[in-house]
């Protein structure tokens, strides 16, 4: 990979800036924002602002950059998308709410949906008309997602769904959900799962927010009781949902892995303000952090490029996510070290109104756990790259019904 920007990439960066400066104000780099939507003063207004910005981008051809042209995208590489995101992060624009829609459901529908699904979902997703959430994890099915027990039974032209999901980000504001449910209990666990698109306003769905350590409530418990979903909302083959979910998860990991972040300069600034920028230990850690940023940036570009070309789940996605996790851990520890005792303060009493504690120190776990923990990513690298044996077990051959629970 050539790390220098080509003339084509530099021209693209200039176009990004032109679009952004025509539609938004440049952000003052010294201001730090807590971007968790439920910590916004008015969440509803925040969600609306996110929808409006998404529509502005879509109408001007700046949404879904890596999506194929035929589905409203621009067919660009992950590198180009990375350039746009990097530029966008310098502007005061409400981003968020669409990671699941654009980053996960879009690629899933493109890969597995029927023409009707593509018609119903892709354009509205790009224009910010549909907020999506991901109804995958359950109380006893997180890392071992294929152990999920939410059940869907066919009844005429509908499936009837009962079960419970947990950690569902944005479910409380979502229009649609990507739902995994078990449709066959008599086959090994990966082979009896189906992927559904569910309208979150369907009767029988109850969403209960979960309060996090940061004070926000980004994610939820979702209870499903006799929820009726039309057969037409099955994405991919019945009982073939695991393969469909792999597209969703790979896209999610590629997105997290490509998160370049723009926080390094802020950490240097913090060190200067706390008078420790000349401390040799802090300087060494800053150098390590900078290296981590660069590693995760370029590995992320590779992961995103692979995903945008429709390449099957590749270990580079897991490597990229591990790189981001390590960087976030390093950064969380370093900002606390720099702030010293002030790092224990909270809210308005804390430096920069608690930005570092909320977004960097506590916030690190969002990306380190969400989308599959770093331990799980290491297992994937171990098995698929290093060729190490799988964990022993009979769960890939025994009917799900007969496994101990
Ligand atoms: C901010 C955030 C947002 C999220 N949003 C969503 C969402 O929108 N939708 C959704 O469906 N889910 C979501 N999740 C859930 C997330 O996918 C799960 O939390 C994650 O997959 C881990 O599952 P778990 O919490 O059940 O932990 P467990 O699977 O119980 O893991 C507990 C610990 O054991 C380790 N472990 C487990 N299995 C292994 C193994 N085989 N080898 C080595 N170590 C192992 C894990 O690494 C972890 O440290 C979100 C999570 C977070 C933190």
Tab-separated table of C-alpha atoms and ligand atoms in Angstrom:
chain	number	residue	atom	x	y	z
A	1	UNK	CA	0.000	0.000	0.000
A	2	UNK	CA	1.319	3.448	-0.942
A	3	UNK	CA	0.974	5.792	2.048
A	4	UNK	CA	1.391	9.001	0.052
A	5	UNK	CA	-1.743	10.633	-1.269
A	6	UNK	CA	-2.068	10.275	-5.054
A	7	UNK	CA	-3.080	13.303	-7.157
A	8	UNK	CA	-6.524	11.662	-7.490
A	9	UNK	CA	-6.876	11.331	-3.715
A	10	UNK	CA	-5.662	14.886	-3.114
A	11	UNK	CA	-8.221	16.158	-5.653
A	12	UNK	CA	-10.915	14.140	-3.920
A	13	UNK	CA	-9.927	15.623	-0.559
A	14	UNK	CA	-10.270	19.110	-2.072
A	15	UNK	CA	-13.763	18.205	-3.353
A	16	UNK	CA	-14.729	16.957	0.110
A	17	UNK	CA	-13.615	20.256	1.645
A	18	UNK	CA	-15.494	22.217	-0.980
A	19	UNK	CA	-18.738	20.362	-0.245
A	20	UNK	CA	-18.286	20.505	3.520
A	21	UNK	CA	-17.382	24.182	3.695
A	22	UNK	CA	-20.408	25.032	1.553
A	23	UNK	CA	-22.763	23.228	3.966
A	24	UNK	CA	-21.191	23.384	7.417
A	25	UNK	CA	-19.028	25.415	9.763
A	26	UNK	CA	-15.493	24.295	10.483
A	27	UNK	CA	-15.192	23.034	14.041
A	28	UNK	CA	-12.992	24.882	16.478
A	29	UNK	CA	-10.360	22.170	17.183
A	30	UNK	CA	-10.075	23.274	20.796
A	31	UNK	CA	-13.737	22.432	21.532
A	32	UNK	CA	-14.474	18.870	22.569
A	33	UNK	CA	-17.892	17.388	22.198
A	34	UNK	CA	-19.511	14.551	24.055
A	35	UNK	CA	-21.190	12.967	21.061
A	36	UNK	CA	-23.341	10.352	22.782
A	37	UNK	CA	-26.817	11.032	21.530
A	38	UNK	CA	-28.620	10.299	24.779
A	39	UNK	CA	-26.406	12.836	26.515
A	40	UNK	CA	-27.549	15.546	24.109
A	41	UNK	CA	-29.750	18.151	25.794
A	42	UNK	CA	-32.606	17.240	23.452
A	43	UNK	CA	-32.204	13.770	21.965
A	44	UNK	CA	-35.123	14.075	19.572
A	45	UNK	CA	-33.699	17.287	18.118
A	46	UNK	CA	-30.280	15.604	17.849
A	47	UNK	CA	-31.726	12.652	15.916
A	48	UNK	CA	-33.549	15.037	13.586
A	49	UNK	CA	-30.364	17.019	12.997
A	50	UNK	CA	-28.541	13.755	12.152
A	51	UNK	CA	-31.306	12.818	9.684
A	52	UNK	CA	-31.147	16.261	8.044
A	53	UNK	CA	-27.369	16.145	7.634
A	54	UNK	CA	-27.570	12.630	6.199
A	55	UNK	CA	-30.173	13.785	3.662
A	56	UNK	CA	-28.036	16.772	2.683
A	57	UNK	CA	-25.116	14.443	2.031
A	58	UNK	CA	-27.213	11.930	0.103
A	59	UNK	CA	-28.819	14.544	-2.123
A	60	UNK	CA	-25.408	15.958	-2.996
A	61	UNK	CA	-23.877	12.516	-3.675
A	62	UNK	CA	-21.773	12.299	-0.507
A	63	UNK	CA	-23.506	9.355	1.186
A	64	UNK	CA	-22.743	5.670	0.672
A	65	UNK	CA	-19.430	6.478	-1.001
A	66	UNK	CA	-18.389	2.825	-1.139
A	67	UNK	CA	-21.805	1.526	-2.216
A	68	UNK	CA	-22.194	0.506	-5.874
A	69	UNK	CA	-23.433	3.294	-8.164
A	70	UNK	CA	-26.571	1.324	-9.082
A	71	UNK	CA	-27.723	1.529	-5.448
A	72	UNK	CA	-27.164	5.246	-5.057
A	73	UNK	CA	-23.535	5.090	-3.946
A	74	UNK	CA	-20.386	6.240	-5.712
A	75	UNK	CA	-18.484	2.938	-5.972
A	76	UNK	CA	-15.389	4.478	-4.359
A	77	UNK	CA	-12.696	2.692	-2.373
A	78	UNK	CA	-12.538	2.530	1.415
A	79	UNK	CA	-9.551	4.838	1.241
A	80	UNK	CA	-11.670	7.565	-0.359
A	81	UNK	CA	-14.362	7.034	2.246
A	82	UNK	CA	-11.663	7.379	4.917
A	83	UNK	CA	-10.599	10.698	3.383
A	84	UNK	CA	-14.182	11.974	3.484
A	85	UNK	CA	-14.659	10.910	7.123
A	86	UNK	CA	-11.371	12.505	8.084
A	87	UNK	CA	-12.437	15.795	6.506
A	88	UNK	CA	-15.965	15.584	7.901
A	89	UNK	CA	-14.548	15.209	11.427
A	90	UNK	CA	-13.169	18.762	11.142
A	91	UNK	CA	-16.673	20.209	10.666
A	92	UNK	CA	-19.420	20.909	13.128
A	93	UNK	CA	-21.953	18.406	11.789
A	94	UNK	CA	-24.272	15.992	13.610
A	95	UNK	CA	-22.999	12.557	12.643
A	96	UNK	CA	-24.278	9.368	14.223
A	97	UNK	CA	-27.493	7.336	14.162
A	98	UNK	CA	-26.709	5.747	10.782
A	99	UNK	CA	-23.772	3.459	11.546
A	100	UNK	CA	-26.121	0.478	11.616
A	101	UNK	CA	-28.181	1.582	8.612
A	102	UNK	CA	-25.413	2.572	6.231
A	103	UNK	CA	-22.515	0.603	7.643
A	104	UNK	CA	-24.336	-2.680	8.314
A	105	UNK	CA	-27.823	-3.042	6.866
A	106	UNK	CA	-26.967	-1.424	3.519
A	107	UNK	CA	-24.124	-3.837	2.690
A	108	UNK	CA	-26.272	-6.728	3.951
A	109	UNK	CA	-29.193	-5.848	1.678
A	110	UNK	CA	-26.852	-5.286	-1.268
A	111	UNK	CA	-25.301	-8.721	-0.750
A	112	UNK	CA	-28.365	-10.782	0.230
A	113	UNK	CA	-31.555	-8.804	-0.410
A	114	UNK	CA	-34.066	-9.275	-3.203
A	115	UNK	CA	-34.788	-6.487	-5.698
A	116	UNK	CA	-37.804	-5.607	-3.585
A	117	UNK	CA	-35.646	-5.273	-0.440
A	118	UNK	CA	-33.230	-3.063	-2.330
A	119	UNK	CA	-36.099	-0.837	-3.474
A	120	UNK	CA	-37.596	-0.606	0.003
A	121	UNK	CA	-34.481	-0.021	2.012
A	122	UNK	CA	-31.417	1.281	0.190
A	123	UNK	CA	-32.447	4.746	-0.940
A	124	UNK	CA	-34.297	5.580	2.333
A	125	UNK	CA	-31.245	4.396	4.286
A	126	UNK	CA	-28.918	6.657	2.337
A	127	UNK	CA	-31.239	9.643	2.790
A	128	UNK	CA	-31.447	9.213	6.560
A	129	UNK	CA	-35.126	8.246	6.466
A	130	UNK	CA	-34.561	4.982	8.333
A	131	UNK	CA	-32.637	4.632	11.586
A	132	UNK	CA	-31.765	0.949	12.058
A	133	UNK	CA	-30.713	-1.059	15.083
A	134	UNK	CA	-29.066	-4.448	15.355
A	135	UNK	CA	-31.082	-7.044	17.290
A	136	UNK	CA	-28.389	-9.721	17.537
A	137	UNK	CA	-27.025	-10.073	21.103
A	138	UNK	CA	-29.030	-11.813	23.820
A	139	UNK	CA	-28.434	-12.249	27.550
A	140	UNK	CA	-26.753	-15.626	26.862
A	141	UNK	CA	-25.583	-15.081	23.307
A	142	UNK	CA	-22.951	-12.377	22.887
A	143	UNK	CA	-19.533	-13.688	21.884
A	144	UNK	CA	-21.242	-16.993	21.155
A	145	UNK	CA	-23.929	-15.304	19.086
A	146	UNK	CA	-25.010	-18.512	17.342
A	147	UNK	CA	-26.447	-19.721	20.670
A	148	UNK	CA	-29.309	-17.231	20.378
A	149	UNK	CA	-32.725	-18.448	21.567
A	150	UNK	CA	-35.183	-15.871	20.247
A	151	UNK	CA	-37.618	-18.000	18.289
A	152	UNK	CA	-39.523	-17.317	15.059
A	153	UNK	CA	-42.306	-19.665	13.980
A	154	UNK	CA	-44.048	-19.487	10.667
A	155	UNK	CA	-47.797	-18.785	10.668
A	156	UNK	CA	-49.159	-18.330	7.135
A	157	UNK	CA	-47.570	-15.303	5.519
A	158	UNK	CA	-45.956	-14.210	8.754
A	159	UNK	CA	-43.422	-15.293	11.353
A	160	UNK	CA	-44.298	-14.934	15.021
A	161	UNK	CA	-41.304	-13.947	17.138
A	162	UNK	CA	-40.733	-14.328	20.891
A	163	UNK	CA	-37.539	-13.613	22.805
A	164	UNK	CA	-35.234	-11.036	24.295
A	165	UNK	CA	-32.357	-9.003	22.906
A	166	UNK	CA	-29.879	-6.862	24.826
A	167	UNK	CA	-27.275	-4.101	24.284
A	168	UNK	CA	-29.285	-2.925	21.273
A	169	UNK	CA	-27.791	0.459	20.407
A	170	UNK	CA	-30.313	3.118	19.324
A	171	UNK	CA	-33.311	0.750	19.562
A	172	UNK	CA	-35.236	3.504	21.381
A	173	UNK	CA	-35.077	5.757	18.321
A	174	UNK	CA	-34.878	3.144	15.560
A	175	UNK	CA	-37.444	2.737	12.772
A	176	UNK	CA	-36.193	-0.720	11.768
A	177	UNK	CA	-34.262	-3.602	13.305
A	178	UNK	CA	-32.022	-6.332	11.886
A	179	UNK	CA	-33.215	-9.346	13.805
A	180	UNK	CA	-31.679	-12.799	14.157
A	181	UNK	CA	-34.062	-15.507	15.348
A	182	UNK	CA	-33.992	-19.297	15.506
A	183	UNK	CA	-36.254	-20.957	12.968
A	184	UNK	CA	-34.980	-24.552	13.244
A	185	UNK	CA	-33.980	-26.147	16.570
A	186	UNK	CA	-33.175	-29.564	15.123
A	187	UNK	CA	-29.991	-28.658	13.270
A	188	UNK	CA	-26.580	-27.485	14.591
A	189	UNK	CA	-26.745	-23.966	15.975
A	190	UNK	CA	-25.357	-22.035	13.001
A	191	UNK	CA	-27.776	-23.667	10.551
A	192	UNK	CA	-31.141	-22.830	12.096
A	193	UNK	CA	-31.019	-19.021	12.228
A	194	UNK	CA	-32.938	-16.584	9.986
A	195	UNK	CA	-32.318	-12.866	9.409
A	196	UNK	CA	-35.380	-10.571	9.460
A	197	UNK	CA	-36.004	-6.886	8.876
A	198	UNK	CA	-38.469	-5.840	11.568
A	199	UNK	CA	-40.415	-2.612	11.772
A	200	UNK	CA	-39.682	-1.393	15.314
A	201	UNK	CA	-43.246	-0.079	15.649
A	202	UNK	CA	-44.747	-3.565	15.332
A	203	UNK	CA	-46.990	-4.434	18.304
A	204	UNK	CA	-45.253	-6.704	20.841
A	205	UNK	CA	-41.884	-4.891	20.806
A	206	UNK	CA	-40.916	-3.241	24.082
A	207	UNK	CA	-37.702	-1.228	24.348
A	208	UNK	CA	-36.165	-0.515	27.762
A	209	UNK	CA	-33.073	1.750	27.922
A	210	UNK	CA	-30.004	0.646	29.914
A	211	UNK	CA	-28.065	3.312	31.821
A	212	UNK	CA	-24.297	3.179	31.212
A	213	UNK	CA	-21.304	4.184	33.348
A	214	UNK	CA	-21.021	7.357	31.266
A	215	UNK	CA	-24.528	8.429	32.338
A	216	UNK	CA	-25.929	8.023	28.821
A	217	UNK	CA	-28.335	5.277	27.785
A	218	UNK	CA	-27.258	4.477	24.245
A	219	UNK	CA	-28.326	0.905	24.338
A	220	UNK	CA	-31.376	-1.038	25.383
A	221	UNK	CA	-33.041	-4.284	26.284
A	222	UNK	CA	-35.618	-5.258	23.683
A	223	UNK	CA	-38.423	-7.668	24.519
A	224	UNK	CA	-40.317	-9.359	21.687
A	225	UNK	CA	-43.661	-10.959	22.443
A	226	UNK	CA	-45.780	-12.448	19.640
A	227	UNK	CA	-44.251	-10.019	17.168
A	228	UNK	CA	-45.631	-10.653	13.657
A	229	UNK	CA	-43.165	-10.159	10.796
A	230	UNK	CA	-44.188	-10.649	7.146
A	231	UNK	CA	-42.387	-13.483	5.315
A	232	UNK	CA	-41.384	-10.849	2.764
A	233	UNK	CA	-39.079	-9.358	5.426
A	234	UNK	CA	-36.775	-12.395	5.534
A	235	UNK	CA	-33.368	-11.343	4.202
A	236	UNK	CA	-31.470	-14.218	2.564
A	237	UNK	CA	-32.441	-17.877	2.908
A	238	UNK	CA	-34.626	-19.203	5.731
A	239	UNK	CA	-32.198	-20.925	8.148
A	240	UNK	CA	-29.335	-19.283	6.251
A	241	UNK	CA	-29.258	-16.193	8.458
A	242	UNK	CA	-25.805	-16.918	9.860
A	243	UNK	CA	-24.194	-16.251	6.478
A	244	UNK	CA	-26.232	-13.052	6.156
A	245	UNK	CA	-25.215	-11.958	9.662
A	246	UNK	CA	-21.564	-12.499	8.761
A	247	UNK	CA	-21.890	-9.770	6.130
A	248	UNK	CA	-23.431	-7.471	8.743
A	249	UNK	CA	-20.749	-8.206	11.347
A	250	UNK	CA	-17.865	-7.918	8.904
A	251	UNK	CA	-19.168	-4.554	7.759
A	252	UNK	CA	-19.546	-3.459	11.396
A	253	UNK	CA	-16.000	-4.527	12.268
A	254	UNK	CA	-14.636	-2.883	9.156
A	255	UNK	CA	-16.351	0.336	10.208
A	256	UNK	CA	-15.018	0.185	13.759
A	257	UNK	CA	-11.590	-0.846	12.465
A	258	UNK	CA	-11.557	2.062	10.027
A	259	UNK	CA	-12.347	4.567	12.771
A	260	UNK	CA	-9.301	6.734	12.217
A	261	UNK	CA	-10.144	9.118	15.046
A	262	UNK	CA	-8.754	12.593	15.115
A	263	UNK	CA	-7.862	12.695	18.763
A	264	UNK	CA	-4.074	12.609	18.794
A	265	UNK	CA	-3.569	16.378	18.594
A	266	UNK	CA	-6.073	16.797	21.408
A	267	UNK	CA	-4.050	14.506	23.675
A	268	UNK	CA	-0.863	16.469	22.904
A	269	UNK	CA	-2.730	19.669	23.695
A	270	UNK	CA	-3.959	18.145	26.971
A	271	UNK	CA	-0.370	17.220	27.905
A	272	UNK	CA	0.738	20.805	27.222
A	273	UNK	CA	-2.095	22.261	29.285
A	274	UNK	CA	-1.231	20.005	32.221
A	275	UNK	CA	2.469	20.946	31.895
A	276	UNK	CA	3.674	17.396	31.223
A	277	UNK	CA	4.493	17.616	27.505
A	278	UNK	CA	8.225	17.625	28.349
A	279	UNK	CA	8.011	14.653	30.672
A	280	UNK	CA	10.073	11.901	28.952
A	281	UNK	CA	7.663	9.134	29.946
A	282	UNK	CA	4.642	11.058	28.647
A	283	UNK	CA	6.516	11.894	25.434
A	284	UNK	CA	7.318	8.235	24.880
A	285	UNK	CA	3.695	7.291	25.420
A	286	UNK	CA	2.578	10.033	23.052
A	287	UNK	CA	4.929	8.626	20.403
A	288	UNK	CA	3.464	5.154	20.958
A	289	UNK	CA	-0.031	6.574	20.693
A	290	UNK	CA	0.791	8.342	17.438
A	291	UNK	CA	2.152	5.064	16.048
A	292	UNK	CA	-1.055	3.312	17.111
A	293	UNK	CA	-3.130	5.935	15.315
A	294	UNK	CA	-1.193	5.395	12.107
A	295	UNK	CA	-1.359	1.596	12.357
A	296	UNK	CA	-5.091	1.590	12.952
A	297	UNK	CA	-5.666	4.192	10.230
A	298	UNK	CA	-3.970	2.222	7.485
A	299	UNK	CA	-5.146	-1.203	8.623
A	300	UNK	CA	-8.630	0.286	8.772
A	301	UNK	CA	-8.369	1.532	5.196
A	302	UNK	CA	-7.407	-1.967	4.061
A	303	UNK	CA	-10.303	-3.523	5.949
A	304	UNK	CA	-12.800	-1.054	4.586
A	305	UNK	CA	-11.494	-1.403	1.052
A	306	UNK	CA	-11.827	-5.178	1.266
A	307	UNK	CA	-15.373	-4.889	2.645
A	308	UNK	CA	-16.413	-2.389	-0.023
A	309	UNK	CA	-15.217	-4.777	-2.734
A	310	UNK	CA	-17.502	-7.439	-1.325
A	311	UNK	CA	-14.544	-9.575	-0.252
A	312	UNK	CA	-15.668	-12.336	2.133
A	313	UNK	CA	-14.993	-11.853	5.869
A	314	UNK	CA	-11.256	-11.413	6.033
A	315	UNK	CA	-8.965	-11.498	9.054
A	316	UNK	CA	-7.760	-7.967	8.236
A	317	UNK	CA	-11.096	-6.770	9.603
A	318	UNK	CA	-10.331	-8.431	12.928
A	319	UNK	CA	-6.733	-7.184	12.864
A	320	UNK	CA	-8.019	-3.636	12.268
A	321	UNK	CA	-10.470	-3.900	15.145
A	322	UNK	CA	-7.720	-5.192	17.457
A	323	UNK	CA	-5.500	-2.278	16.363
A	324	UNK	CA	-8.251	0.213	17.251
A	325	UNK	CA	-8.878	-1.531	20.592
A	326	UNK	CA	-5.210	-1.326	21.533
A	327	UNK	CA	-5.080	2.318	20.579
A	328	UNK	CA	-8.178	3.132	22.633
A	329	UNK	CA	-6.759	1.324	25.670
A	330	UNK	CA	-3.460	3.183	25.352
A	331	UNK	CA	-5.219	6.520	24.896
A	332	UNK	CA	-7.580	5.973	27.837
A	333	UNK	CA	-4.674	5.226	30.187
A	334	UNK	CA	-2.573	8.099	28.893
A	335	UNK	CA	-5.205	10.824	29.292
A	336	UNK	CA	-5.813	9.696	32.865
A	337	UNK	CA	-2.065	9.758	33.540
A	338	UNK	CA	-1.802	13.262	32.089
A	339	UNK	CA	-4.711	14.617	34.121
A	340	UNK	CA	-3.549	12.979	37.349
A	341	UNK	CA	-5.950	13.580	40.232
A	342	UNK	CA	-8.156	15.762	37.989
A	343	UNK	CA	-8.919	12.596	36.037
A	344	UNK	CA	-11.121	11.430	38.881
A	345	UNK	CA	-13.446	14.447	38.588
A	346	UNK	CA	-16.750	14.209	36.756
A	347	UNK	CA	-19.062	16.382	34.676
A	348	UNK	CA	-18.652	20.144	34.879
A	349	UNK	CA	-15.985	19.829	37.579
A	350	UNK	CA	-13.721	17.809	35.297
A	351	UNK	CA	-11.322	19.208	32.694
A	352	UNK	CA	-13.117	19.980	29.414
A	353	UNK	CA	-16.513	19.245	31.032
A	354	UNK	CA	-15.693	15.575	31.424
A	355	UNK	CA	-14.951	14.923	27.754
A	356	UNK	CA	-11.844	12.823	28.469
A	357	UNK	CA	-13.431	10.700	31.178
A	358	UNK	CA	-16.641	10.144	29.203
A	359	UNK	CA	-15.527	9.774	25.619
A	360	UNK	CA	-11.974	8.510	25.979
A	361	UNK	CA	-11.531	6.651	29.262
A	362	UNK	CA	-14.990	5.106	29.723
A	363	UNK	CA	-15.906	5.421	26.047
A	364	UNK	CA	-13.111	3.054	24.976
A	365	UNK	CA	-15.252	0.043	25.835
A	366	UNK	CA	-17.833	0.875	23.192
A	367	UNK	CA	-15.494	-0.083	20.388
A	368	UNK	CA	-13.517	-2.640	22.370
A	369	UNK	CA	-16.612	-4.749	23.150
A	370	UNK	CA	-19.192	-3.714	20.530
A	371	UNK	CA	-18.969	-5.628	17.254
A	372	UNK	CA	-17.300	-8.565	19.031
A	373	UNK	CA	-14.724	-8.319	21.816
A	374	UNK	CA	-11.008	-8.140	21.158
A	375	UNK	CA	-10.605	-11.660	22.594
A	376	UNK	CA	-13.027	-12.948	19.989
A	377	UNK	CA	-11.138	-11.070	17.254
A	378	UNK	CA	-7.913	-12.697	18.466
A	379	UNK	CA	-9.571	-16.105	18.229
A	380	UNK	CA	-10.536	-15.338	14.620
A	381	UNK	CA	-6.971	-14.306	13.775
A	382	UNK	CA	-5.645	-17.395	15.561
A	383	UNK	CA	-7.905	-19.742	13.651
A	384	UNK	CA	-8.020	-18.109	10.228
A	385	UNK	CA	-4.552	-16.591	9.940
A	386	UNK	CA	-2.335	-18.688	12.153
A	387	UNK	CA	-4.192	-21.938	11.453
A	388	UNK	CA	-4.573	-22.818	15.134
A	389	UNK	CA	-7.191	-25.476	15.973
A	390	UNK	CA	-10.722	-24.425	16.895
A	391	UNK	CA	-11.846	-24.671	20.467
A	392	UNK	CA	-12.949	-28.290	20.989
A	393	UNK	CA	-16.695	-28.885	21.201
A	394	UNK	CA	-19.643	-30.656	19.622
A	395	UNK	CA	-21.763	-27.559	19.041
A	396	UNK	CA	-21.145	-27.548	15.289
A	397	UNK	CA	-22.464	-31.072	14.811
A	398	UNK	CA	-25.148	-31.531	17.490
A	399	UNK	CA	-28.723	-30.288	16.932
A	400	UNK	CA	-29.178	-27.030	18.864
A	401	UNK	CA	-32.077	-28.537	20.828
A	402	UNK	CA	-29.730	-31.195	22.307
A	403	UNK	CA	-26.994	-28.814	23.457
A	404	UNK	CA	-26.835	-28.117	27.203
A	405	UNK	CA	-28.170	-24.668	28.128
B	1	LIG	C1	-21.352	-0.020	23.238
B	1	LIG	C2	-21.909	-1.342	22.807
B	1	LIG	C3	-22.870	-1.377	21.841
B	1	LIG	C4	-23.428	-2.589	21.456
B	1	LIG	N1	-24.411	-2.562	20.515
B	1	LIG	C5	-24.988	-3.715	20.158
B	1	LIG	C6	-26.062	-3.692	19.216
B	1	LIG	O1	-26.481	-2.638	18.742
B	1	LIG	N2	-26.647	-4.854	18.888
B	1	LIG	C7	-26.221	-6.043	19.398
B	1	LIG	O2	-26.779	-7.062	19.019
B	1	LIG	N3	-25.223	-6.104	20.309
B	1	LIG	C8	-24.595	-4.961	20.698
B	1	LIG	N4	-23.581	-4.979	21.624
B	1	LIG	C9	-23.255	-6.258	22.260
B	1	LIG	C10	-21.879	-6.812	21.902
B	1	LIG	O3	-21.873	-7.343	20.594
B	1	LIG	C11	-21.566	-7.875	22.946
B	1	LIG	O4	-21.464	-7.204	24.192
B	1	LIG	C12	-20.294	-8.602	22.662
B	1	LIG	O5	-20.416	-9.413	21.515
B	1	LIG	C13	-19.835	-9.464	23.852
B	1	LIG	O6	-20.884	-10.280	24.287
B	1	LIG	P1	-21.287	-10.332	25.834
B	1	LIG	O7	-21.470	-8.930	26.322
B	1	LIG	O8	-22.423	-11.272	25.984
B	1	LIG	O9	-20.000	-10.892	26.595
B	1	LIG	P2	-19.578	-12.417	26.712
B	1	LIG	O10	-19.706	-13.079	25.400
B	1	LIG	O11	-20.296	-13.020	27.878
B	1	LIG	O12	-18.038	-12.262	27.060
B	1	LIG	C14	-17.557	-11.993	28.383
B	1	LIG	C15	-16.040	-11.998	28.346
B	1	LIG	O13	-15.569	-13.301	27.966
B	1	LIG	C16	-14.708	-13.204	26.838
B	1	LIG	N5	-14.949	-14.357	25.952
B	1	LIG	C17	-16.141	-14.858	25.565
B	1	LIG	N6	-15.970	-15.907	24.744
B	1	LIG	C18	-14.645	-16.056	24.581
B	1	LIG	C19	-13.844	-16.976	23.833
B	1	LIG	N7	-14.389	-17.946	23.086
B	1	LIG	N8	-12.505	-16.839	23.908
B	1	LIG	C20	-11.927	-15.855	24.671
B	1	LIG	N9	-12.642	-14.978	25.400
B	1	LIG	C21	-13.982	-15.067	25.357
B	1	LIG	C22	-15.105	-11.924	26.144
B	1	LIG	O14	-14.037	-11.399	25.371
B	1	LIG	C23	-15.453	-11.040	27.328
B	1	LIG	O15	-14.295	-10.451	27.855
B	1	LIG	C24	-22.992	-3.801	22.047
B	1	LIG	C25	-22.009	-3.762	23.026
B	1	LIG	C26	-21.460	-2.562	23.425
B	1	LIG	C27	-20.404	-2.541	24.485
